[in-house]
């Protein structure tokens, strides 16, 4: 801190000590203004000593230089000496200004500077005092002017040599100053009132906002905890269910293989249903495991060419289905993206798988994968010519276990799109669908580009 900063800090400490109320009380800003005024008043009053001394020497009025020096000393005391209340400091400063006015009018015979000072006292008072201080000052000013008028009338003061006071002139000039004093003391407090109300309102709003924010933060933490517990539960449950299911499956297969001859047709149908059920359960558990595993994995990101994934899926996972249905997957020029490879592959697998599953009967599925990018996201879309989805289900289908069709119509577990949503959210993007029932659906998703994204959750 240099000398000027140390001086400023000292004056601020002496003249303004309520920083805690800065955001709710206009009085703090009045004190602050007073402190700032004191910071500049001291050096300026030192400068003002020069014309004061010069005037005194020229006119022989030594009272002026005496008063000026006393003023500077008083200012030093008010601005820098601790242990005086702020109200007392303000009162001293205003009283000193009145003294100076008195000297200018009475001893120096200078009505111009004297009345200017008088008006300045009103304005400064308005800025640094709370109600009813400013009105009180305007009344003091009135008393001052009337007293001087009487003094002129009775010849107690005469003005300077060659420039005697005239009662008429004094009345005209001082009444103007008084008029202005009353005007500002009526108007400025309104402004401060408005400011005070505004500050209180803002303070209330900010307090409310802060408490809502902390409530929200607590709710988010609670929600994250519950989510993690739920994921853990789904993971453990689906993992533990696999073993007994595998047993049911293998014994059903053995039953079908070794005892189908001994059982009648009805019994064989029941065994088939049970085996189908066990098979569906197996798929469900696998999907559930995949879903609960997504956020558990360490999502290391890498550059991925989505076109390669689509190509690979068409020639492996979906090869037979495409041949069987006469379907086709077209892939436009896609941007290379950055993400977790296995998750992105799973995402495309689910979307393309659905596009094939939910085709119109008797029509080969035509799937088109396209992509683009903005400054922050890659945007990819998988469009099909399938059965489409009514608008009221466009959000619902992304919830876990939400299906629009029975098992008899279409096989499925209701987890695929929930998993897609989870993967996309892990990549800080979003997923949505546009669809016209009977014409087809387009699933869009975005992936946030690195540099714009937070690091992956571990
Ligand atoms: P699943 O396919 O296992 O039922 P999903 O979460 O993948 O579960 O899909 C949820 C529902 O959304 C499906 O039951 C289906 O009704 C609808 N859906 C998903 N993809 C499509 C699509 N491409 N065309 C029409 N409907 C779809």
Short mmCIF file of C-alpha atoms in Angstrom, two decimals, residues 11-442:
data_model
loop_
_atom_site.label_atom_id
_atom_site.label_comp_id
_atom_site.label_asym_id
_atom_site.label_seq_id
_atom_site.Cartn_x
_atom_site.Cartn_y
_atom_site.Cartn_z
CA UNK A 11 -9.98 8.22 6.54
CA UNK A 12 -12.43 5.48 5.47
CA UNK A 13 -11.89 3.66 8.77
CA UNK A 14 -12.57 6.82 10.77
CA UNK A 15 -15.50 8.16 8.78
CA UNK A 16 -17.35 5.05 7.59
CA UNK A 17 -17.55 1.83 9.58
CA UNK A 18 -20.62 -0.05 8.46
CA UNK A 19 -19.53 -2.04 5.43
CA UNK A 20 -21.68 -4.98 6.59
CA UNK A 21 -24.78 -2.96 5.70
CA UNK A 22 -23.54 -1.88 2.29
CA UNK A 23 -26.23 -3.85 0.48
CA UNK A 24 -29.23 -2.94 2.61
CA UNK A 25 -28.82 0.56 4.00
CA UNK A 26 -28.54 3.79 2.06
CA UNK A 27 -27.07 5.35 5.24
CA UNK A 28 -23.90 3.31 4.63
CA UNK A 29 -23.52 5.06 1.28
CA UNK A 30 -24.12 8.46 2.89
CA UNK A 31 -21.28 7.68 5.31
CA UNK A 32 -19.18 6.42 2.45
CA UNK A 33 -19.81 9.65 0.53
CA UNK A 34 -18.85 11.63 3.62
CA UNK A 35 -15.64 9.60 3.96
CA UNK A 36 -14.78 10.12 0.28
CA UNK A 37 -15.51 13.83 0.64
CA UNK A 38 -13.12 13.99 3.58
CA UNK A 39 -10.43 12.16 1.59
CA UNK A 40 -10.42 14.93 -1.05
CA UNK A 41 -11.36 17.84 1.22
CA UNK A 42 -8.10 17.69 3.14
CA UNK A 43 -5.67 18.14 0.20
CA UNK A 44 -8.05 20.62 -1.45
CA UNK A 45 -8.28 22.74 1.70
CA UNK A 46 -4.49 22.85 1.83
CA UNK A 47 -4.56 24.23 -1.73
CA UNK A 48 -7.31 26.68 -0.77
CA UNK A 49 -5.02 28.12 1.88
CA UNK A 50 -2.95 29.77 -0.87
CA UNK A 51 -5.63 32.20 -2.18
CA UNK A 52 -6.79 32.72 1.44
CA UNK A 53 -3.32 33.89 2.52
CA UNK A 54 -2.96 35.97 -0.61
CA UNK A 55 -6.34 37.67 -0.02
CA UNK A 56 -5.53 38.32 3.65
CA UNK A 57 -2.19 39.90 2.76
CA UNK A 58 -3.79 42.05 0.11
CA UNK A 59 -6.69 43.24 2.25
CA UNK A 60 -5.12 43.09 5.70
CA UNK A 61 -7.96 40.84 6.86
CA UNK A 62 -5.89 38.39 8.92
CA UNK A 63 -9.06 36.77 10.30
CA UNK A 64 -9.51 35.04 6.95
CA UNK A 65 -6.14 33.26 7.03
CA UNK A 66 -6.66 32.44 10.69
CA UNK A 67 -10.03 30.86 10.02
CA UNK A 68 -8.60 28.99 7.01
CA UNK A 69 -5.82 27.51 9.13
CA UNK A 70 -8.19 26.59 11.92
CA UNK A 71 -10.40 24.93 9.31
CA UNK A 72 -7.51 22.82 8.02
CA UNK A 73 -6.57 21.72 11.53
CA UNK A 74 -10.17 20.87 12.30
CA UNK A 75 -10.43 18.90 9.07
CA UNK A 76 -7.30 16.94 9.97
CA UNK A 77 -8.78 16.14 13.34
CA UNK A 78 -12.18 15.10 11.96
CA UNK A 79 -10.72 12.99 9.16
CA UNK A 80 -7.89 11.19 10.92
CA UNK A 81 -8.42 11.01 14.67
CA UNK A 82 -10.24 7.86 15.78
CA UNK A 83 -12.80 7.59 18.56
CA UNK A 84 -15.33 10.20 17.39
CA UNK A 85 -18.78 9.11 16.25
CA UNK A 86 -19.58 9.62 12.58
CA UNK A 87 -22.58 11.83 13.44
CA UNK A 88 -20.28 14.12 15.47
CA UNK A 89 -17.79 14.29 12.60
CA UNK A 90 -20.54 15.34 10.22
CA UNK A 91 -21.85 17.94 12.67
CA UNK A 92 -18.36 19.41 13.09
CA UNK A 93 -17.84 19.66 9.32
CA UNK A 94 -21.19 21.37 8.77
CA UNK A 95 -20.57 23.76 11.69
CA UNK A 96 -17.16 24.65 10.26
CA UNK A 97 -18.79 25.44 6.92
CA UNK A 98 -21.20 27.76 8.71
CA UNK A 99 -18.26 29.43 10.45
CA UNK A 100 -16.59 30.00 7.11
CA UNK A 101 -19.82 31.41 5.69
CA UNK A 102 -20.04 33.75 8.67
CA UNK A 103 -16.48 34.97 8.22
CA UNK A 104 -16.94 35.51 4.48
CA UNK A 105 -20.13 37.49 5.02
CA UNK A 106 -19.33 39.32 8.22
CA UNK A 107 -15.62 40.02 8.09
CA UNK A 108 -14.76 39.81 4.41
CA UNK A 109 -18.01 41.37 3.15
CA UNK A 110 -18.22 38.84 0.32
CA UNK A 111 -21.90 37.92 -0.14
CA UNK A 112 -21.25 35.88 -3.32
CA UNK A 113 -18.82 33.32 -1.85
CA UNK A 114 -20.66 33.47 1.50
CA UNK A 115 -24.04 32.52 0.04
CA UNK A 116 -22.45 29.92 -2.23
CA UNK A 117 -21.04 28.30 0.89
CA UNK A 118 -24.43 28.49 2.56
CA UNK A 119 -26.03 26.67 -0.36
CA UNK A 120 -23.17 24.16 -0.49
CA UNK A 121 -23.79 23.33 3.20
CA UNK A 122 -27.42 22.47 2.35
CA UNK A 123 -26.43 20.21 -0.52
CA UNK A 124 -23.67 18.45 1.42
CA UNK A 125 -26.05 18.05 4.36
CA UNK A 126 -28.63 16.52 2.05
CA UNK A 127 -26.13 13.98 0.83
CA UNK A 128 -24.62 12.93 4.14
CA UNK A 129 -27.49 13.37 6.64
CA UNK A 130 -30.60 11.30 7.10
CA UNK A 131 -34.03 12.90 7.46
CA UNK A 132 -34.91 15.42 9.01
CA UNK A 133 -31.32 16.78 8.94
CA UNK A 134 -31.60 18.42 5.49
CA UNK A 135 -34.78 20.33 6.37
CA UNK A 136 -33.17 21.43 9.61
CA UNK A 137 -30.25 22.85 7.60
CA UNK A 138 -32.60 24.75 5.28
CA UNK A 139 -34.24 26.30 8.37
CA UNK A 140 -30.81 27.26 9.79
CA UNK A 141 -30.00 28.87 6.41
CA UNK A 142 -33.22 30.87 6.63
CA UNK A 143 -32.32 32.05 10.14
CA UNK A 144 -28.85 32.95 8.91
CA UNK A 145 -30.17 35.05 6.03
CA UNK A 146 -32.80 36.80 8.16
CA UNK A 147 -30.19 37.60 10.83
CA UNK A 148 -27.87 39.05 8.22
CA UNK A 149 -30.73 41.03 6.74
CA UNK A 150 -31.42 42.49 10.19
CA UNK A 151 -27.70 43.13 10.69
CA UNK A 152 -27.58 45.08 7.41
CA UNK A 153 -30.78 46.94 8.25
CA UNK A 154 -29.50 48.04 11.63
CA UNK A 155 -26.07 48.84 10.23
CA UNK A 156 -24.16 46.21 12.27
CA UNK A 157 -22.32 45.16 9.15
CA UNK A 158 -21.48 47.30 6.21
CA UNK A 159 -19.70 45.17 3.60
CA UNK A 160 -16.38 45.99 2.01
CA UNK A 161 -15.04 49.49 1.46
CA UNK A 162 -16.61 50.76 -1.74
CA UNK A 163 -19.07 47.83 -1.77
CA UNK A 164 -21.53 48.41 1.07
CA UNK A 165 -24.24 45.85 1.73
CA UNK A 166 -27.66 46.79 0.45
CA UNK A 167 -30.70 45.27 2.16
CA UNK A 168 -32.59 45.05 -1.14
CA UNK A 169 -29.75 43.25 -2.91
CA UNK A 170 -29.21 40.96 0.07
CA UNK A 171 -32.92 40.07 0.22
CA UNK A 172 -33.06 39.29 -3.52
CA UNK A 173 -29.89 37.19 -3.60
CA UNK A 174 -30.40 35.37 -0.31
CA UNK A 175 -34.04 34.55 -1.09
CA UNK A 176 -32.87 32.83 -4.28
CA UNK A 177 -30.36 30.79 -2.30
CA UNK A 178 -33.05 29.91 0.23
CA UNK A 179 -35.47 28.97 -2.53
CA UNK A 180 -32.87 26.55 -3.95
CA UNK A 181 -32.06 25.17 -0.50
CA UNK A 182 -35.71 24.30 0.17
CA UNK A 183 -36.15 22.90 -3.32
CA UNK A 184 -33.25 20.46 -3.02
CA UNK A 185 -34.18 19.54 0.54
CA UNK A 186 -37.65 18.62 -0.71
CA UNK A 187 -36.52 16.70 -3.79
CA UNK A 188 -33.30 14.85 -2.94
CA UNK A 189 -34.71 12.91 0.05
CA UNK A 190 -37.28 11.40 -2.34
CA UNK A 191 -34.44 10.05 -4.42
CA UNK A 192 -32.77 8.58 -1.34
CA UNK A 193 -36.07 7.10 -0.16
CA UNK A 194 -36.51 5.39 -3.51
CA UNK A 195 -32.93 4.12 -3.32
CA UNK A 196 -33.45 2.82 0.21
CA UNK A 197 -36.63 0.96 -0.78
CA UNK A 198 -34.90 -0.48 -3.81
CA UNK A 199 -31.92 -1.65 -1.77
CA UNK A 200 -34.17 -3.27 0.83
CA UNK A 201 -36.12 -5.05 -1.90
CA UNK A 202 -32.93 -6.22 -3.58
CA UNK A 203 -31.54 -7.39 -0.27
CA UNK A 204 -34.71 -9.38 0.45
CA UNK A 205 -34.65 -10.93 -3.02
CA UNK A 206 -30.99 -11.80 -2.71
CA UNK A 207 -31.54 -13.41 0.69
CA UNK A 208 -34.46 -15.42 -0.69
CA UNK A 209 -32.40 -16.43 -3.70
CA UNK A 210 -29.51 -17.54 -1.52
CA UNK A 211 -31.74 -19.67 0.67
CA UNK A 212 -33.42 -21.19 -2.42
CA UNK A 213 -30.01 -21.89 -3.91
CA UNK A 214 -28.81 -23.67 -0.80
CA UNK A 215 -32.08 -25.65 -0.65
CA UNK A 216 -31.59 -26.58 -4.27
CA UNK A 217 -27.97 -27.57 -3.74
CA UNK A 218 -29.00 -29.78 -0.80
CA UNK A 219 -31.76 -31.35 -2.92
CA UNK A 220 -29.30 -32.03 -5.75
CA UNK A 221 -26.87 -33.73 -3.35
CA UNK A 222 -29.71 -35.82 -1.91
CA UNK A 223 -30.90 -36.71 -5.40
CA UNK A 224 -27.42 -37.71 -6.52
CA UNK A 225 -27.09 -39.88 -3.43
CA UNK A 226 -30.44 -41.56 -4.08
CA UNK A 227 -29.55 -42.03 -7.73
CA UNK A 228 -26.24 -43.64 -6.87
CA UNK A 229 -27.99 -45.93 -4.36
CA UNK A 230 -30.58 -46.88 -6.96
CA UNK A 231 -27.94 -47.60 -9.57
CA UNK A 232 -26.02 -49.67 -7.08
CA UNK A 233 -29.18 -51.57 -6.20
CA UNK A 234 -30.03 -52.20 -9.87
CA UNK A 235 -26.49 -53.38 -10.48
CA UNK A 236 -26.37 -55.75 -7.51
CA UNK A 237 -29.91 -57.04 -8.06
CA UNK A 238 -29.45 -57.71 -11.77
CA UNK A 239 -26.03 -59.21 -11.20
CA UNK A 240 -27.29 -61.57 -8.45
CA UNK A 241 -30.39 -62.52 -10.45
CA UNK A 242 -28.28 -63.81 -13.32
CA UNK A 243 -27.07 -66.90 -11.53
CA UNK A 244 -30.45 -68.46 -10.56
CA UNK A 245 -31.79 -67.47 -13.96
CA UNK A 246 -28.98 -69.27 -15.70
CA UNK A 247 -29.97 -72.34 -13.68
CA UNK A 248 -33.66 -72.02 -14.63
CA UNK A 249 -32.63 -71.61 -18.26
CA UNK A 250 -30.38 -74.65 -18.37
CA UNK A 251 -32.88 -76.90 -16.59
CA UNK A 252 -35.64 -75.73 -18.94
CA UNK A 253 -33.39 -76.61 -21.89
CA UNK A 254 -32.68 -80.02 -20.32
CA UNK A 255 -36.39 -80.55 -19.72
CA UNK A 256 -37.17 -79.71 -23.35
CA UNK A 257 -34.32 -81.89 -24.63
CA UNK A 258 -34.74 -85.00 -22.45
CA UNK A 259 -38.39 -85.13 -21.50
CA UNK A 260 -40.34 -83.61 -24.39
CA UNK A 261 -41.29 -87.13 -25.55
CA UNK A 262 -42.78 -88.04 -22.17
CA UNK A 263 -44.77 -84.78 -21.81
CA UNK A 264 -48.02 -84.11 -23.64
CA UNK A 265 -48.50 -81.11 -25.95
CA UNK A 266 -49.95 -78.82 -23.26
CA UNK A 267 -47.06 -79.54 -20.91
CA UNK A 268 -44.57 -78.92 -23.73
CA UNK A 269 -46.25 -75.56 -24.51
CA UNK A 270 -45.99 -74.59 -20.82
CA UNK A 271 -42.31 -75.50 -20.79
CA UNK A 272 -41.81 -73.41 -23.96
CA UNK A 273 -43.55 -70.43 -22.36
CA UNK A 274 -41.41 -70.81 -19.24
CA UNK A 275 -38.23 -71.01 -21.37
CA UNK A 276 -39.31 -67.91 -23.34
CA UNK A 277 -40.00 -66.07 -20.10
CA UNK A 278 -36.59 -67.01 -18.74
CA UNK A 279 -35.01 -65.86 -22.02
CA UNK A 280 -36.81 -62.49 -21.87
CA UNK A 281 -35.79 -62.11 -18.26
CA UNK A 282 -32.21 -62.75 -19.30
CA UNK A 283 -32.37 -59.96 -21.90
CA UNK A 284 -33.98 -57.64 -19.36
CA UNK A 285 -31.27 -58.30 -16.80
CA UNK A 286 -28.55 -57.80 -19.41
CA UNK A 287 -30.10 -54.45 -20.41
CA UNK A 288 -30.49 -53.43 -16.79
CA UNK A 289 -26.88 -54.31 -16.11
CA UNK A 290 -25.76 -52.27 -19.12
CA UNK A 291 -27.87 -49.36 -17.86
CA UNK A 292 -26.54 -49.42 -14.31
CA UNK A 293 -22.99 -49.96 -15.51
CA UNK A 294 -22.86 -46.87 -17.76
CA UNK A 295 -22.12 -44.36 -15.02
CA UNK A 296 -19.87 -46.77 -13.12
CA UNK A 297 -17.35 -47.08 -15.87
CA UNK A 298 -14.38 -44.84 -16.25
CA UNK A 299 -15.51 -42.90 -19.29
CA UNK A 300 -12.16 -42.23 -20.95
CA UNK A 301 -12.81 -40.27 -24.12
CA UNK A 302 -11.24 -40.74 -27.51
CA UNK A 303 -11.79 -39.67 -31.11
CA UNK A 304 -14.52 -41.76 -32.70
CA UNK A 305 -15.68 -42.01 -36.30
CA UNK A 306 -19.45 -42.65 -36.03
CA UNK A 307 -19.54 -43.74 -39.70
CA UNK A 308 -17.17 -46.58 -38.83
CA UNK A 309 -19.42 -47.68 -35.95
CA UNK A 310 -22.51 -47.64 -38.20
CA UNK A 311 -20.62 -49.61 -40.85
CA UNK A 312 -19.41 -52.15 -38.32
CA UNK A 313 -22.89 -52.60 -36.80
CA UNK A 314 -24.52 -53.11 -40.23
CA UNK A 315 -22.07 -55.84 -41.12
CA UNK A 316 -22.15 -57.63 -37.75
CA UNK A 317 -25.00 -57.15 -35.26
CA UNK A 318 -27.66 -56.13 -37.80
CA UNK A 319 -26.41 -58.09 -40.81
CA UNK A 320 -28.95 -60.90 -40.62
CA UNK A 321 -31.89 -58.61 -39.76
CA UNK A 322 -31.07 -56.33 -42.70
CA UNK A 323 -30.87 -59.25 -45.10
CA UNK A 324 -34.06 -60.77 -43.69
CA UNK A 325 -36.09 -57.54 -43.94
CA UNK A 326 -34.45 -56.14 -47.08
CA UNK A 327 -33.45 -53.08 -45.02
CA UNK A 328 -30.68 -50.55 -45.66
CA UNK A 329 -28.61 -48.15 -43.56
CA UNK A 330 -27.38 -45.03 -45.36
CA UNK A 331 -24.71 -43.01 -43.72
CA UNK A 332 -24.06 -39.39 -44.71
CA UNK A 333 -20.75 -37.64 -44.12
CA UNK A 334 -20.43 -37.66 -40.33
CA UNK A 335 -18.10 -35.58 -38.16
CA UNK A 336 -15.46 -37.35 -36.09
CA UNK A 337 -16.57 -36.95 -32.49
CA UNK A 338 -14.92 -37.31 -29.11
CA UNK A 339 -16.44 -39.58 -26.46
CA UNK A 340 -16.44 -42.97 -24.81
CA UNK A 341 -16.25 -45.57 -27.59
CA UNK A 342 -18.28 -48.43 -26.04
CA UNK A 343 -21.07 -46.09 -24.93
CA UNK A 344 -21.34 -44.37 -28.31
CA UNK A 345 -21.41 -47.75 -30.05
CA UNK A 346 -24.17 -48.88 -27.64
CA UNK A 347 -26.08 -45.67 -28.43
CA UNK A 348 -26.01 -46.30 -32.19
CA UNK A 349 -26.80 -49.98 -31.66
CA UNK A 350 -29.94 -49.13 -29.65
CA UNK A 351 -31.18 -46.46 -32.05
CA UNK A 352 -30.55 -48.52 -35.20
CA UNK A 353 -31.92 -51.64 -33.48
CA UNK A 354 -35.15 -49.77 -32.67
CA UNK A 355 -35.34 -48.38 -36.21
CA UNK A 356 -35.30 -51.96 -37.51
CA UNK A 357 -37.61 -53.36 -34.81
CA UNK A 358 -40.27 -50.68 -35.13
CA UNK A 359 -40.52 -50.90 -38.94
CA UNK A 360 -43.83 -50.92 -40.78
CA UNK A 361 -44.96 -54.42 -41.50
CA UNK A 362 -44.24 -55.45 -45.05
CA UNK A 363 -41.87 -52.55 -45.68
CA UNK A 364 -38.06 -52.79 -45.56
CA UNK A 365 -36.57 -50.47 -42.93
CA UNK A 366 -34.68 -47.56 -44.50
CA UNK A 367 -32.38 -45.90 -42.01
CA UNK A 368 -30.43 -42.73 -42.55
CA UNK A 369 -27.66 -41.57 -40.22
CA UNK A 370 -26.65 -37.92 -40.59
CA UNK A 371 -24.61 -35.43 -38.60
CA UNK A 372 -23.39 -31.87 -38.21
CA UNK A 373 -21.83 -29.63 -35.63
CA UNK A 374 -22.08 -26.28 -33.89
CA UNK A 375 -19.31 -24.51 -32.01
CA UNK A 376 -20.13 -26.43 -28.81
CA UNK A 377 -21.77 -29.67 -29.92
CA UNK A 378 -21.74 -32.48 -32.45
CA UNK A 379 -25.25 -33.25 -33.57
CA UNK A 380 -26.13 -36.71 -34.92
CA UNK A 381 -29.45 -38.10 -36.13
CA UNK A 382 -30.84 -41.54 -36.88
CA UNK A 383 -33.95 -41.38 -39.09
CA UNK A 384 -36.22 -44.28 -40.09
CA UNK A 385 -39.34 -44.91 -42.12
CA UNK A 386 -40.97 -46.97 -39.37
CA UNK A 387 -44.27 -46.84 -37.52
CA UNK A 388 -43.51 -43.50 -35.86
CA UNK A 389 -44.44 -42.28 -32.38
CA UNK A 390 -47.35 -40.02 -31.35
CA UNK A 391 -46.30 -36.65 -29.98
CA UNK A 392 -47.61 -37.38 -26.46
CA UNK A 393 -45.00 -40.16 -26.06
CA UNK A 394 -42.00 -38.21 -27.33
CA UNK A 395 -40.68 -37.62 -23.81
CA UNK A 396 -42.12 -40.67 -22.09
CA UNK A 397 -40.20 -43.19 -24.23
CA UNK A 398 -36.90 -42.05 -22.71
CA UNK A 399 -37.99 -43.16 -19.23
CA UNK A 400 -36.85 -46.57 -18.08
CA UNK A 401 -39.32 -49.46 -18.66
CA UNK A 402 -41.64 -47.24 -20.73
CA UNK A 403 -42.90 -49.19 -23.73
CA UNK A 404 -45.61 -48.33 -26.18
CA UNK A 405 -46.21 -51.87 -27.38
CA UNK A 406 -46.94 -55.27 -25.89
CA UNK A 407 -44.39 -58.09 -26.01
CA UNK A 408 -46.62 -59.83 -28.55
CA UNK A 409 -46.29 -56.87 -30.97
CA UNK A 410 -42.62 -56.07 -30.49
CA UNK A 411 -39.97 -57.68 -28.29
CA UNK A 412 -38.18 -55.32 -25.91
CA UNK A 413 -37.39 -54.39 -22.33
CA UNK A 414 -38.10 -50.65 -22.32
CA UNK A 415 -34.54 -49.85 -21.28
CA UNK A 416 -32.90 -49.08 -24.64
CA UNK A 417 -33.81 -45.39 -24.95
CA UNK A 418 -33.31 -44.76 -21.21
CA UNK A 419 -29.79 -46.09 -21.68
CA UNK A 420 -29.34 -43.84 -24.76
CA UNK A 421 -30.41 -40.84 -22.70
CA UNK A 422 -28.01 -41.77 -19.93
CA UNK A 423 -25.11 -42.13 -22.36
CA UNK A 424 -25.87 -38.79 -24.03
CA UNK A 425 -26.13 -37.06 -20.65
CA UNK A 426 -22.80 -38.55 -19.62
CA UNK A 427 -21.46 -36.80 -22.72
CA UNK A 428 -23.20 -33.58 -21.62
CA UNK A 429 -25.56 -33.55 -24.56
CA UNK A 430 -29.26 -34.24 -24.98
CA UNK A 431 -31.45 -36.59 -26.95
CA UNK A 432 -34.91 -36.05 -28.43
CA UNK A 433 -37.18 -37.44 -31.11
CA UNK A 434 -39.14 -35.95 -33.99
CA UNK A 435 -41.73 -38.24 -35.43
CA UNK A 436 -44.91 -38.46 -37.46
CA UNK A 437 -46.95 -41.60 -36.72
CA UNK A 438 -47.12 -43.80 -39.80
CA UNK A 439 -44.24 -41.98 -41.54
CA UNK A 440 -41.17 -42.55 -39.39
CA UNK A 441 -39.03 -41.14 -36.60
CA UNK A 442 -35.79 -39.21 -36.33
#
